[in-house]
mmCIF file of C-alpha atoms and ligand atoms in Angstrom:
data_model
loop_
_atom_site.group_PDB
_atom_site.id
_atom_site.type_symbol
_atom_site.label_atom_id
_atom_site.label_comp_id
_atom_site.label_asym_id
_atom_site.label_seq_id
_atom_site.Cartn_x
_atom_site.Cartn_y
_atom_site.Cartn_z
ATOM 1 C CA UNK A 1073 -50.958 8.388 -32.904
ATOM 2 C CA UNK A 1074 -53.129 11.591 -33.264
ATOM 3 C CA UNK A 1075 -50.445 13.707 -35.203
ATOM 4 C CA UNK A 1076 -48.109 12.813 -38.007
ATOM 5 C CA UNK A 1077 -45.059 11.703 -36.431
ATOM 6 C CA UNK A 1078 -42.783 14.304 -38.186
ATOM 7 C CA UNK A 1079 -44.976 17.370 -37.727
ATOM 8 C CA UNK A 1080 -45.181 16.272 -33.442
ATOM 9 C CA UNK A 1081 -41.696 15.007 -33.181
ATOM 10 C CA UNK A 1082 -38.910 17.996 -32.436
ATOM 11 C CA UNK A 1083 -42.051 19.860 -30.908
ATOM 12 C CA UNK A 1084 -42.922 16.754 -28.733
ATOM 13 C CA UNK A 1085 -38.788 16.079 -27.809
ATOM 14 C CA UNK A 1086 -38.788 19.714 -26.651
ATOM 15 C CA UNK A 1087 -41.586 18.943 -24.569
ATOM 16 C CA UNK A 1088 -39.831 16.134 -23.016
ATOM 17 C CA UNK A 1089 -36.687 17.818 -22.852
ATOM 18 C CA UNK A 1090 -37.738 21.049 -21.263
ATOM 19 C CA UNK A 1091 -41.057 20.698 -19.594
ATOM 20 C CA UNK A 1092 -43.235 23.808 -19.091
ATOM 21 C CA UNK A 1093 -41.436 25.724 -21.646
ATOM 22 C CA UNK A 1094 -43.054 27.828 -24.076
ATOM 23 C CA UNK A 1095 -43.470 25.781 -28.052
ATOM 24 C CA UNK A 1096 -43.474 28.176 -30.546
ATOM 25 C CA UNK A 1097 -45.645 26.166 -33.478
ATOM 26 C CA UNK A 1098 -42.841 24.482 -35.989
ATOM 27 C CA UNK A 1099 -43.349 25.938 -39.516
ATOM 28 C CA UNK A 1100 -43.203 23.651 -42.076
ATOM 29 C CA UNK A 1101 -41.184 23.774 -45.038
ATOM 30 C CA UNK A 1102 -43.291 21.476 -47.553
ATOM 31 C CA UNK A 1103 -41.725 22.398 -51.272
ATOM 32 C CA UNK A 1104 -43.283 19.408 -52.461
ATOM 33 C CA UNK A 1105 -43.722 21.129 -55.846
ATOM 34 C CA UNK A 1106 -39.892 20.926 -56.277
ATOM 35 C CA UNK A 1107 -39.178 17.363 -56.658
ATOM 36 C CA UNK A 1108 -36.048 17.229 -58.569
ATOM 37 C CA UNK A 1109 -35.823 15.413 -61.199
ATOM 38 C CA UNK A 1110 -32.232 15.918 -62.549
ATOM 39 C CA UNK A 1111 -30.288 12.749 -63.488
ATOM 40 C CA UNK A 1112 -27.811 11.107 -61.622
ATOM 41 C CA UNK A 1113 -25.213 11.994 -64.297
ATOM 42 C CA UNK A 1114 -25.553 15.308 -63.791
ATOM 43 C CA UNK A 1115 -24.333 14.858 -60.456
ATOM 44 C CA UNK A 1116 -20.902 13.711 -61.693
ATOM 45 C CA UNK A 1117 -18.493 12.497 -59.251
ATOM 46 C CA UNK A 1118 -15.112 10.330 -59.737
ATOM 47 C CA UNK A 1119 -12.658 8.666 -57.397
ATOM 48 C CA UNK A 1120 -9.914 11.122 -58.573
ATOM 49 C CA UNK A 1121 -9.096 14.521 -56.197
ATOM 50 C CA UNK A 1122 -11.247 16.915 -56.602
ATOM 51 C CA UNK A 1123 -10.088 20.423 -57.680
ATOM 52 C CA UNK A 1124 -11.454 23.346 -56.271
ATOM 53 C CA UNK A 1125 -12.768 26.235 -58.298
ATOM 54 C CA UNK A 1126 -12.619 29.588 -55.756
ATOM 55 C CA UNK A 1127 -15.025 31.479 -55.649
ATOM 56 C CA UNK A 1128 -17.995 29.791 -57.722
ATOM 57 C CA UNK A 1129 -20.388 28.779 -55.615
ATOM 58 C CA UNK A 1130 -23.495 30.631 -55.221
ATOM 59 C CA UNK A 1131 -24.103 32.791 -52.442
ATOM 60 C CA UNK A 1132 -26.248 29.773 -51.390
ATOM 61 C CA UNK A 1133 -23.763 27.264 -51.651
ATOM 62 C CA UNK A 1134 -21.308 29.183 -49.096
ATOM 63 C CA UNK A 1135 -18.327 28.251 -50.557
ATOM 64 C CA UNK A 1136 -16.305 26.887 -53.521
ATOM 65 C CA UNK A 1137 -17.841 24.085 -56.024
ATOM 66 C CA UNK A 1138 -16.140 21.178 -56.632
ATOM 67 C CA UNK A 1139 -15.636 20.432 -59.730
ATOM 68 C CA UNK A 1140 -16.196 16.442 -61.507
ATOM 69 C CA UNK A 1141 -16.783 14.689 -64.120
ATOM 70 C CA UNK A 1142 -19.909 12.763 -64.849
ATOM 71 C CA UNK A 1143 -19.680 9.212 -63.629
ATOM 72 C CA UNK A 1144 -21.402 5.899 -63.453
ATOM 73 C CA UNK A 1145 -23.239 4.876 -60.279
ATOM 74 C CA UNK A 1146 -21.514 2.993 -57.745
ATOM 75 C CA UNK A 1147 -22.313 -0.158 -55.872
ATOM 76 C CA UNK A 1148 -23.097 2.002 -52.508
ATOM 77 C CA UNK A 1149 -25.326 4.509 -54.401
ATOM 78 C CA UNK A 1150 -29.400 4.273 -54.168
ATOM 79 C CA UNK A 1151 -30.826 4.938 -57.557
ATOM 80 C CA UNK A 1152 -33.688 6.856 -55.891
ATOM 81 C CA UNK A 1153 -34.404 10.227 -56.865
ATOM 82 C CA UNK A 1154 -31.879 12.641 -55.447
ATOM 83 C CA UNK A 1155 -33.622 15.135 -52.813
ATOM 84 C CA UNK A 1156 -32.632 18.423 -54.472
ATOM 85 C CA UNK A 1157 -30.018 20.601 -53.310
ATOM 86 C CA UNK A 1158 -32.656 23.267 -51.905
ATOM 87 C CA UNK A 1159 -34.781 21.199 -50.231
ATOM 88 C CA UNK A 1160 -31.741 19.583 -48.406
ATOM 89 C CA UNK A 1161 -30.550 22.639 -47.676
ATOM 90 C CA UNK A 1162 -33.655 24.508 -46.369
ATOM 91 C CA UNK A 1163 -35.170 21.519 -44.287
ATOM 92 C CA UNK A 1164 -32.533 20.493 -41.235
ATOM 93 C CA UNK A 1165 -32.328 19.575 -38.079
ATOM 94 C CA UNK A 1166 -29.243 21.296 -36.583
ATOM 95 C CA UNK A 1167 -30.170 22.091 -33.160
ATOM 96 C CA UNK A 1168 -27.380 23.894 -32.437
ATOM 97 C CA UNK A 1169 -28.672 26.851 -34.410
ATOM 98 C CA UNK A 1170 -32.358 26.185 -33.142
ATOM 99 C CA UNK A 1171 -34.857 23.894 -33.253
ATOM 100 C CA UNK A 1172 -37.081 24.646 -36.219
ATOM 101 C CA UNK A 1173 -36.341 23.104 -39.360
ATOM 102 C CA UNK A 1174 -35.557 26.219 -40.951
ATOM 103 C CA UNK A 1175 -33.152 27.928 -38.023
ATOM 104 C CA UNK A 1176 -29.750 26.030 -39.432
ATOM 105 C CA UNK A 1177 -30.593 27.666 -43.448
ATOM 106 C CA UNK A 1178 -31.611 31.027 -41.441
ATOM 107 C CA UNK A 1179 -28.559 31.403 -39.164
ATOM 108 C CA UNK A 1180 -25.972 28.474 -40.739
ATOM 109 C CA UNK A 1181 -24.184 32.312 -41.805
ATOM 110 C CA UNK A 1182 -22.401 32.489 -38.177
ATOM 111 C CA UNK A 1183 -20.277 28.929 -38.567
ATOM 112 C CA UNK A 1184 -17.246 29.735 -39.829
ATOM 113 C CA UNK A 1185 -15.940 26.442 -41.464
ATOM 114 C CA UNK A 1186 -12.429 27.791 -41.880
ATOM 115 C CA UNK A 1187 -10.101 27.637 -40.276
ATOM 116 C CA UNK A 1188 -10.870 24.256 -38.264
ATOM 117 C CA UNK A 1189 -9.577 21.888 -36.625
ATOM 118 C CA UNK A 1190 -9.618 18.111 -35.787
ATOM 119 C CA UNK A 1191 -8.589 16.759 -32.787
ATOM 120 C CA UNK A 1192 -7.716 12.952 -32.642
ATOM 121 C CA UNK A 1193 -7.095 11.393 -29.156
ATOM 122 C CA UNK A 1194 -7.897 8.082 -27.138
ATOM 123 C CA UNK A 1195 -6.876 5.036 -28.051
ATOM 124 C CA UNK A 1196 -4.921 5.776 -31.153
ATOM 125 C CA UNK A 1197 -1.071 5.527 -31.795
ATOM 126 C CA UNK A 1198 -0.242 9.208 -31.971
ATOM 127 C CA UNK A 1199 -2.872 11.318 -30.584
ATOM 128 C CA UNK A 1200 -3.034 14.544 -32.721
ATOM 129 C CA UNK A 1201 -4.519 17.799 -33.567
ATOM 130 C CA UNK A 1202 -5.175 18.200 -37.527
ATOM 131 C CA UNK A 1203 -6.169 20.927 -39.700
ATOM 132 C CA UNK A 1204 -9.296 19.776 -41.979
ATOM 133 C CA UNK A 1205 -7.321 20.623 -45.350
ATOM 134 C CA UNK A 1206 -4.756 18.420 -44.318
ATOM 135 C CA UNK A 1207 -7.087 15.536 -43.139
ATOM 136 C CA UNK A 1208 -9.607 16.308 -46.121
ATOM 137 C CA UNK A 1209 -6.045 16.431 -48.540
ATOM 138 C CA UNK A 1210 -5.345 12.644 -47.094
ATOM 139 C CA UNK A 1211 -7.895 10.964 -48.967
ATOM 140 C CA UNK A 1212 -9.437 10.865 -52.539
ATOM 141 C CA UNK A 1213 -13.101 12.449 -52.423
ATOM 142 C CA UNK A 1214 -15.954 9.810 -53.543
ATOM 143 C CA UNK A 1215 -19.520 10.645 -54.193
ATOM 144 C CA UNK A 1216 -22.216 8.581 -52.186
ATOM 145 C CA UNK A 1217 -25.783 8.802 -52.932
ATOM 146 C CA UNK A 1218 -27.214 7.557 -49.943
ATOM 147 C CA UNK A 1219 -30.777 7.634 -48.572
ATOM 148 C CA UNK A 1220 -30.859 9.344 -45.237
ATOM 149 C CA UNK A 1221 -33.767 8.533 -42.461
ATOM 150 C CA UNK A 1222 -34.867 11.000 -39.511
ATOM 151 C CA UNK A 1223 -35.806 9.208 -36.797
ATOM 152 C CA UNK A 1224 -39.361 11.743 -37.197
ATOM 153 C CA UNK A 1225 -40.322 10.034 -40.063
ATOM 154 C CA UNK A 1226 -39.113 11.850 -42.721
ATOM 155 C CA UNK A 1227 -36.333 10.962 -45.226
ATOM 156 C CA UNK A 1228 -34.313 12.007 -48.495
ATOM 157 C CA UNK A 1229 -31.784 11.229 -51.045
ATOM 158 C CA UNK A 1230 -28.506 12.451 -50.278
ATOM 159 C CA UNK A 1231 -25.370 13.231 -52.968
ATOM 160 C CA UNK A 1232 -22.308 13.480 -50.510
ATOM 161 C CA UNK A 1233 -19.272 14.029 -50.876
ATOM 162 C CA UNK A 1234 -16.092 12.982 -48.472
ATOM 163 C CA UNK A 1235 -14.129 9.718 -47.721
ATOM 164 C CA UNK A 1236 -15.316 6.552 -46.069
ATOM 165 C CA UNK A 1237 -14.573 6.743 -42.171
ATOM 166 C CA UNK A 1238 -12.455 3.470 -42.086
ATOM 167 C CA UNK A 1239 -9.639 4.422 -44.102
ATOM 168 C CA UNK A 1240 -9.665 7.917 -41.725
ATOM 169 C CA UNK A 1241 -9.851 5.083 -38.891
ATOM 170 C CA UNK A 1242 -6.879 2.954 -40.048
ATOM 171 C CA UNK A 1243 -4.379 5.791 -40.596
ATOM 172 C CA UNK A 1244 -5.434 6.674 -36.492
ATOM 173 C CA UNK A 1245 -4.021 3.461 -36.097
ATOM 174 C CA UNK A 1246 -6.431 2.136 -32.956
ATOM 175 C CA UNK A 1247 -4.765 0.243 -30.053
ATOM 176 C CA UNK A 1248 -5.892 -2.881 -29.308
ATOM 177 C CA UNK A 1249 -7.490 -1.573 -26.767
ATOM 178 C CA UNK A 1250 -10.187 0.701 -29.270
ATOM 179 C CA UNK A 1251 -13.794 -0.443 -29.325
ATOM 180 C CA UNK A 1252 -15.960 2.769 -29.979
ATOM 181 C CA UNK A 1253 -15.581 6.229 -31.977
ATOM 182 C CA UNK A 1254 -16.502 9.081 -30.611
ATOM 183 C CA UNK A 1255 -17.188 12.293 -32.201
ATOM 184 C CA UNK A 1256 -18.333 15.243 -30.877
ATOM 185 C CA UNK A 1257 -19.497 18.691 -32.122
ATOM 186 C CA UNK A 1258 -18.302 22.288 -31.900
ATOM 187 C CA UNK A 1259 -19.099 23.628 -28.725
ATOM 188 C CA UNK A 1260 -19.253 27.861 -29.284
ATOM 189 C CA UNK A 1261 -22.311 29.508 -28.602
ATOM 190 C CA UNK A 1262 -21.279 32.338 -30.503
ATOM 191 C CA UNK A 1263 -21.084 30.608 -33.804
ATOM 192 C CA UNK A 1264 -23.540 28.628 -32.672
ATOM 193 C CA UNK A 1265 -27.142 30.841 -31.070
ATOM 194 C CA UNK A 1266 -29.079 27.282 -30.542
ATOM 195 C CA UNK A 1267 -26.207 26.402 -27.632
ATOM 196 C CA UNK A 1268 -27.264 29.366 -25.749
ATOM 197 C CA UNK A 1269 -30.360 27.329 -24.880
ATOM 198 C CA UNK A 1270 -30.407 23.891 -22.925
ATOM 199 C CA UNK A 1271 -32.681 21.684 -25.107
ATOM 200 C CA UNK A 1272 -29.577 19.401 -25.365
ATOM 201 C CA UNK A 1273 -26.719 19.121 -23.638
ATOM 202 C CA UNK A 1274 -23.751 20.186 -25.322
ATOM 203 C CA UNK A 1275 -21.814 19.796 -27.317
ATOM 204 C CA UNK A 1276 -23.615 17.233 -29.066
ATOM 205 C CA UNK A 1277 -21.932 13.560 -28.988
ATOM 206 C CA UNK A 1278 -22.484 10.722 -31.390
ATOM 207 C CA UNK A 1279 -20.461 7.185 -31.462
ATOM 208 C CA UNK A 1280 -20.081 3.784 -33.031
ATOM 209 C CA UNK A 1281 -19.148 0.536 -32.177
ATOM 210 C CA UNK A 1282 -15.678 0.174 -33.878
ATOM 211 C CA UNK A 1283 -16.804 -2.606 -36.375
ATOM 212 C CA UNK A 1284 -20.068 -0.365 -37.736
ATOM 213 C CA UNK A 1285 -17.016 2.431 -38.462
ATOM 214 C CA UNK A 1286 -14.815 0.228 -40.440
ATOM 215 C CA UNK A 1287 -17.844 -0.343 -42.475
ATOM 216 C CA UNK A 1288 -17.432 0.559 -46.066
ATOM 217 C CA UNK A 1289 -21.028 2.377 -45.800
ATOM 218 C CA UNK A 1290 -19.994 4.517 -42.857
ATOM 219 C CA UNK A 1291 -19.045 7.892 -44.347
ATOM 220 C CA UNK A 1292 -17.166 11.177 -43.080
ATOM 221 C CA UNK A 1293 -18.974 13.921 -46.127
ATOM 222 C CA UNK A 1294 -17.540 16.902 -46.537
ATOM 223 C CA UNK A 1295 -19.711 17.782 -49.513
ATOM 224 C CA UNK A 1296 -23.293 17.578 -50.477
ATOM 225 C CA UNK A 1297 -24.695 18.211 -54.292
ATOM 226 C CA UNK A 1298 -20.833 19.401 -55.441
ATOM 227 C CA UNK A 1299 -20.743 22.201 -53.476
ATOM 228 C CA UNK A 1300 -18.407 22.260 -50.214
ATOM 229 C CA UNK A 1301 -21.269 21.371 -47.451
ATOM 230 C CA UNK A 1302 -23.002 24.721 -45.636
ATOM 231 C CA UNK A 1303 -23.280 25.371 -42.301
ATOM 232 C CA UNK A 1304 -26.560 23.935 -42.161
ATOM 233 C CA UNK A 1305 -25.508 20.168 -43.422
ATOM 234 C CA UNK A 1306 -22.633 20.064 -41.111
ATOM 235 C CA UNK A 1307 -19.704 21.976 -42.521
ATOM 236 C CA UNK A 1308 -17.312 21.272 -42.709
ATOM 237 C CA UNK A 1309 -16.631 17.716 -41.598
ATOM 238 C CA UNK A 1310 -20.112 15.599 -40.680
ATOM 239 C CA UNK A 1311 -20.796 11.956 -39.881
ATOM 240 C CA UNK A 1312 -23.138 9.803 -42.704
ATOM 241 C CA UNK A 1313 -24.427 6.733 -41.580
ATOM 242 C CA UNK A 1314 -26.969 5.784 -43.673
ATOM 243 C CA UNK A 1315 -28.394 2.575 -41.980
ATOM 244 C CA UNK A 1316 -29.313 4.619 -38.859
ATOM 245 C CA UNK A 1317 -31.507 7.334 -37.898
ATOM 246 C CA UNK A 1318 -30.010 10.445 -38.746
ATOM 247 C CA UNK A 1319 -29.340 11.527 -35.718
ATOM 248 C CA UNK A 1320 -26.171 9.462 -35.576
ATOM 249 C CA UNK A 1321 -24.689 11.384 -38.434
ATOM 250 C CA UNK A 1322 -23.283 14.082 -35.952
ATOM 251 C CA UNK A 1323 -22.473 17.428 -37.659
ATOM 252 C CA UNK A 1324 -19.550 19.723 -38.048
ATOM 253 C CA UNK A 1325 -16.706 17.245 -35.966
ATOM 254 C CA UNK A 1326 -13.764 18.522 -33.864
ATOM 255 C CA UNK A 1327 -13.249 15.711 -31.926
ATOM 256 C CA UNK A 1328 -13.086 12.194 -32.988
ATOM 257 C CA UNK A 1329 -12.097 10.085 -30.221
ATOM 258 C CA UNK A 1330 -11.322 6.009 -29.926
ATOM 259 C CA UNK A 1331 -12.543 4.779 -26.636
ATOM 260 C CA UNK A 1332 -12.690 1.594 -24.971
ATOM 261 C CA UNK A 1333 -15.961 1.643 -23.216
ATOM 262 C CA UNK A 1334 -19.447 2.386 -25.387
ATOM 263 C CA UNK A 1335 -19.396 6.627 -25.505
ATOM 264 C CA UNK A 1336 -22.522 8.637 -24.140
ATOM 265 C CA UNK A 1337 -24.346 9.718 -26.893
ATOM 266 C CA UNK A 1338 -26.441 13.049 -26.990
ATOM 267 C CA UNK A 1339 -29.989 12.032 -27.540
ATOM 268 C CA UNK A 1340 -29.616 8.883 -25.808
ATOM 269 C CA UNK A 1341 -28.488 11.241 -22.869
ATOM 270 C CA UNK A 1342 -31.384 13.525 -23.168
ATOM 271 C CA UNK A 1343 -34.306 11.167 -23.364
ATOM 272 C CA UNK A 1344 -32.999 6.969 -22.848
ATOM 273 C CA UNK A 1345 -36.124 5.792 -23.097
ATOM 274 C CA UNK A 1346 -36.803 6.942 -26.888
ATOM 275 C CA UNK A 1347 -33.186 6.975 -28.260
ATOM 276 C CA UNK A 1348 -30.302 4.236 -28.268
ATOM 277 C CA UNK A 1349 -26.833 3.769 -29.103
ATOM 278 C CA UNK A 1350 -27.271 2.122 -31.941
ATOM 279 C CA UNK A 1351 -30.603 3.707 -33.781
ATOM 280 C CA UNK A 1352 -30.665 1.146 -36.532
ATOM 281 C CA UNK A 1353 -33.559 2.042 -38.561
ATOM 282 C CA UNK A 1354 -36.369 -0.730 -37.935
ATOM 283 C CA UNK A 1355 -39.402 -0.241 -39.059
ATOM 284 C CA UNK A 1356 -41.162 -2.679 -36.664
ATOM 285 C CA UNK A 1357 -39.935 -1.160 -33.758
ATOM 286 C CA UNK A 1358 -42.004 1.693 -33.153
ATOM 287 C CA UNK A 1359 -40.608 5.055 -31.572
ATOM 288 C CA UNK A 1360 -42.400 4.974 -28.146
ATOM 289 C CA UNK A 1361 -44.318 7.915 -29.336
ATOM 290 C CA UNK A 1362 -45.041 7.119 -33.040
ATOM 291 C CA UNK A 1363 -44.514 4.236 -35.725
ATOM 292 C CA UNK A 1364 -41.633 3.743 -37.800
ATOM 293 C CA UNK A 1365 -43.014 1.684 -40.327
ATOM 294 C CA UNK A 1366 -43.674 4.477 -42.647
ATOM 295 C CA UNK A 1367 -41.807 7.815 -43.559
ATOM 296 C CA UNK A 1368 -42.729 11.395 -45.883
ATOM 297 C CA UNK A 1369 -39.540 11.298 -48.632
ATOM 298 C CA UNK A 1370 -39.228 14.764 -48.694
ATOM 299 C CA UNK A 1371 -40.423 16.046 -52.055
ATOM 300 C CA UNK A 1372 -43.123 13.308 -52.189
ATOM 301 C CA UNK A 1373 -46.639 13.249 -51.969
ATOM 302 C CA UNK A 1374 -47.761 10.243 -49.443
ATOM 303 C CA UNK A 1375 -45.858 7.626 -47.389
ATOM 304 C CA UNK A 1376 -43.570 4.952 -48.480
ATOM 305 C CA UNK A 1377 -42.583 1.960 -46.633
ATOM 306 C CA UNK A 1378 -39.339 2.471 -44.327
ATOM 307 C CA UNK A 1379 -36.977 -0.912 -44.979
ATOM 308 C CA UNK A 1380 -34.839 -2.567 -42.168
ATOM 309 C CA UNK A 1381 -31.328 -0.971 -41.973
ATOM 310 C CA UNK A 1382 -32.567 1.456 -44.109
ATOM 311 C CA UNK A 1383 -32.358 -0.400 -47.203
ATOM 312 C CA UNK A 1384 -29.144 -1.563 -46.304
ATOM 313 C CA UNK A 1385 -29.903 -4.747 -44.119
ATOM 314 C CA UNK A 1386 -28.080 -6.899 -47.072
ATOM 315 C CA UNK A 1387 -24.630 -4.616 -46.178
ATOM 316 C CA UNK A 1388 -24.846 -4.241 -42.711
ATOM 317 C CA UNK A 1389 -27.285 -6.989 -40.988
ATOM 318 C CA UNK A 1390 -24.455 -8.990 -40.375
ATOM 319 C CA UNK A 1391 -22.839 -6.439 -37.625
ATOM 320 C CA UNK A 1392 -25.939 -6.802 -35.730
ATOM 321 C CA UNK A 1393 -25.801 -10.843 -35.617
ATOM 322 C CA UNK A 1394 -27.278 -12.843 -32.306
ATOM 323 C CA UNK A 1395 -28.339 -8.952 -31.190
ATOM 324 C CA UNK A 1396 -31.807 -8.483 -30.007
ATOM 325 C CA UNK A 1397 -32.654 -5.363 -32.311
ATOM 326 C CA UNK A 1398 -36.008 -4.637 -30.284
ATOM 327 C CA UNK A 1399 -33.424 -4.440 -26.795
ATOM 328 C CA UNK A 1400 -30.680 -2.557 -28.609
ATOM 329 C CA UNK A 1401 -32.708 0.129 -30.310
HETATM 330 N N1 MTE B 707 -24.257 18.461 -34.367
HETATM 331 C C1 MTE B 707 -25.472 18.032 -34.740
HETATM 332 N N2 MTE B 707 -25.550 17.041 -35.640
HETATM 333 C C2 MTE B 707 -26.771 16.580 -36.036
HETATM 334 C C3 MTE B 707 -27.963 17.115 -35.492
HETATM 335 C C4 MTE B 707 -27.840 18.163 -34.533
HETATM 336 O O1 MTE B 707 -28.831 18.702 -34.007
HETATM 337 N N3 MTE B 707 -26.584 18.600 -34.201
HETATM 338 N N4 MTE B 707 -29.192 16.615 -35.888
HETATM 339 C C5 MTE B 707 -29.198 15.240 -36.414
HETATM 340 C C6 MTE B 707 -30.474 14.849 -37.007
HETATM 341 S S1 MTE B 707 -31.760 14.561 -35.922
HETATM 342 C C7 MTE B 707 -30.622 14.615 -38.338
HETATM 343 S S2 MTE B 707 -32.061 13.985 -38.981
HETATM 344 C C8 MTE B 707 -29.551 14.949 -39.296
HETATM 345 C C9 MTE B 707 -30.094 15.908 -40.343
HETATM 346 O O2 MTE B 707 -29.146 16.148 -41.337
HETATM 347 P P1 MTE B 707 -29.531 17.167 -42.525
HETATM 348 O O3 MTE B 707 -30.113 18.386 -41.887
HETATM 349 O O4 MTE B 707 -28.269 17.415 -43.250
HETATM 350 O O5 MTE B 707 -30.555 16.444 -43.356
HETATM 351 O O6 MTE B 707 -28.430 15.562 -38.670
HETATM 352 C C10 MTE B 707 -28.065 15.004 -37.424
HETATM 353 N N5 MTE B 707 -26.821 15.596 -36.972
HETATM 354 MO MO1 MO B 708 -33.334 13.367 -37.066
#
């Protein structure tokens, strides 16, 4: 442990992924003057559809605000200090558009979120192709504040908006035969520059066991902050599973596919012995290469303590019963 685990760790997975290959130094993007301290309420939120109000986002925001009232917390929201919108925004991993943390804010301009489709196959009823308006239009948007933990050792406090992934799971209607979700990315390496280079294999693939997707935690966002999400979170249709590392909560979906066997998974792919399947955060299980047992909140000053599941071992532990959580890292 010479180097802080989330200045060495894209650098050091490069390394690993694409031996001999020239590492430009990763800039980093420490705004730790800006810790937002705006109040949940101002966040708003409700349960109710969201309206749309064209054309006022900011030029930052790349796209339309949605617009809520205030509303009380809910029982799957952290009452931590919300990361604010710029430092979520400016600070990503999106490798896709490179691997620098500031590449996805830089180049997010070239993803065009619209129009976009959905494609729904495997073992569902009726295997379809849908258009995100029309899957977005099926369910109510809900805000979830939910803390979010790289797998580097960094972590913030996410506002999303979207709809939880098992009600989008039950109106797929699985066979009996469904045991895994997979998703996968956008594969287009003109919208995307980063897939012109081979540090990953793509597109990028993600997946769950079945029963971790019909969790009420398990979250398909489609908004961060009240804005419609930017390129650089995942527009417009990402993954949020906030009990894992975030490298689970795949970005900007076209595919979402129910399988039988457990799916391939990118980073699992591109280095085994470092990632798993199932990436629940665990503090005592240290990343081959660095400990886990302490993370940077972005916006902080210091190191807190990283909790099993994330925070969220009293929700989710259960899934994970008679499991050896060392062996299925
Ligand atoms: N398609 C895609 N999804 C992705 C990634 C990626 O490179 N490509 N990076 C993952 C990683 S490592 C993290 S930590 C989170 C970061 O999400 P954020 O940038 O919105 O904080 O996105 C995840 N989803
Ligand atoms: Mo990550």
């Amino acid at each position: 442990m010479s180097t802080p685990p989330d200045k060495k760790d894209p650098v050091a997975e490069r390394r690993i992924l694409t031996p001999g290959s020239n590492l430009n130094p990763r800039r980093e993007f420490l705004r730790t003057a800006a810790l937002f301290t705006g109040t949940v309420a101002a966040l708003g939120g409700g349960l109710e559809v969201l309206t749309r109000r064209p054309g006022a986002g900011s030029a930052e925001a790349q796209g339309t605000d949605f617009v809520r009232p205030a509303r009380p917390l809910g029982p799957y929201d952290t009452q931590e200090a919300v990361t604010s919108y710029q430092q979520a925004t400016t600070y990503n991993n999106f490798y896709e558009f490179g691997t620098d943390k500031s590449d996805p804010a830089r180049l997010a301009g070239s993803l065009k979120p619209r129009p976009w489709t959905v494609r729904i196959d495997g073992e569902v009823k009726k295997p379809q192709t849908v258009d995100i308006d029309t899957l977005q239009s099926w369910f109510p948007l809900e805000d979830r504040i939910y803390r979010m933990r790289c797998v580097e050792g960094w972590s913030m406090v996410m506002p999303w908006l979207g709809f939880p992934l098992a009600g989008l799971i039950r109106r797929l209607e699985p066979t009996g035969k469904a045991k895994y979700v997979q998703f996968t990315a956008l594969l287009d390496t003109k919208q995307f520059p980063g897939q012109r280079s081979n540090v990953l294999d793509w597109p990028y693939v993600e997946g769950l066991r079945l029963d971790e997707a019909l969790h009420p935690l398990a979250f398909m966002a489609v908004g961060l902050h009240g804005k419609v999400l930017p390129g650089q979170s995942g527009a417009p249709l990402r993954l949020v599973v906030p009990w894992k590392y975030g490298f689970k909560s795949i970005k900007s979906i076209v595919k979402i596919t129910l399988t039988e066997k457990q799916p391939q998974t990118t980073w699992a792919l591109a280095a085994p012995g470092e990632y798993g399947f199932y990436a629940n955060v665990n503090p005592a299980v240290p990343h081959p290469r660095w400990s886990q047992a302490t993370e940077r909140r972005i916006g902080e000053l210091g190191r807190r303590k990283t909790l099993p599941f994330n925070g969220y071992a009293d929700q989710v532990a259960g899934l994970y019963a008679g499991m050896d959580l060392r062996k299925f890292f």
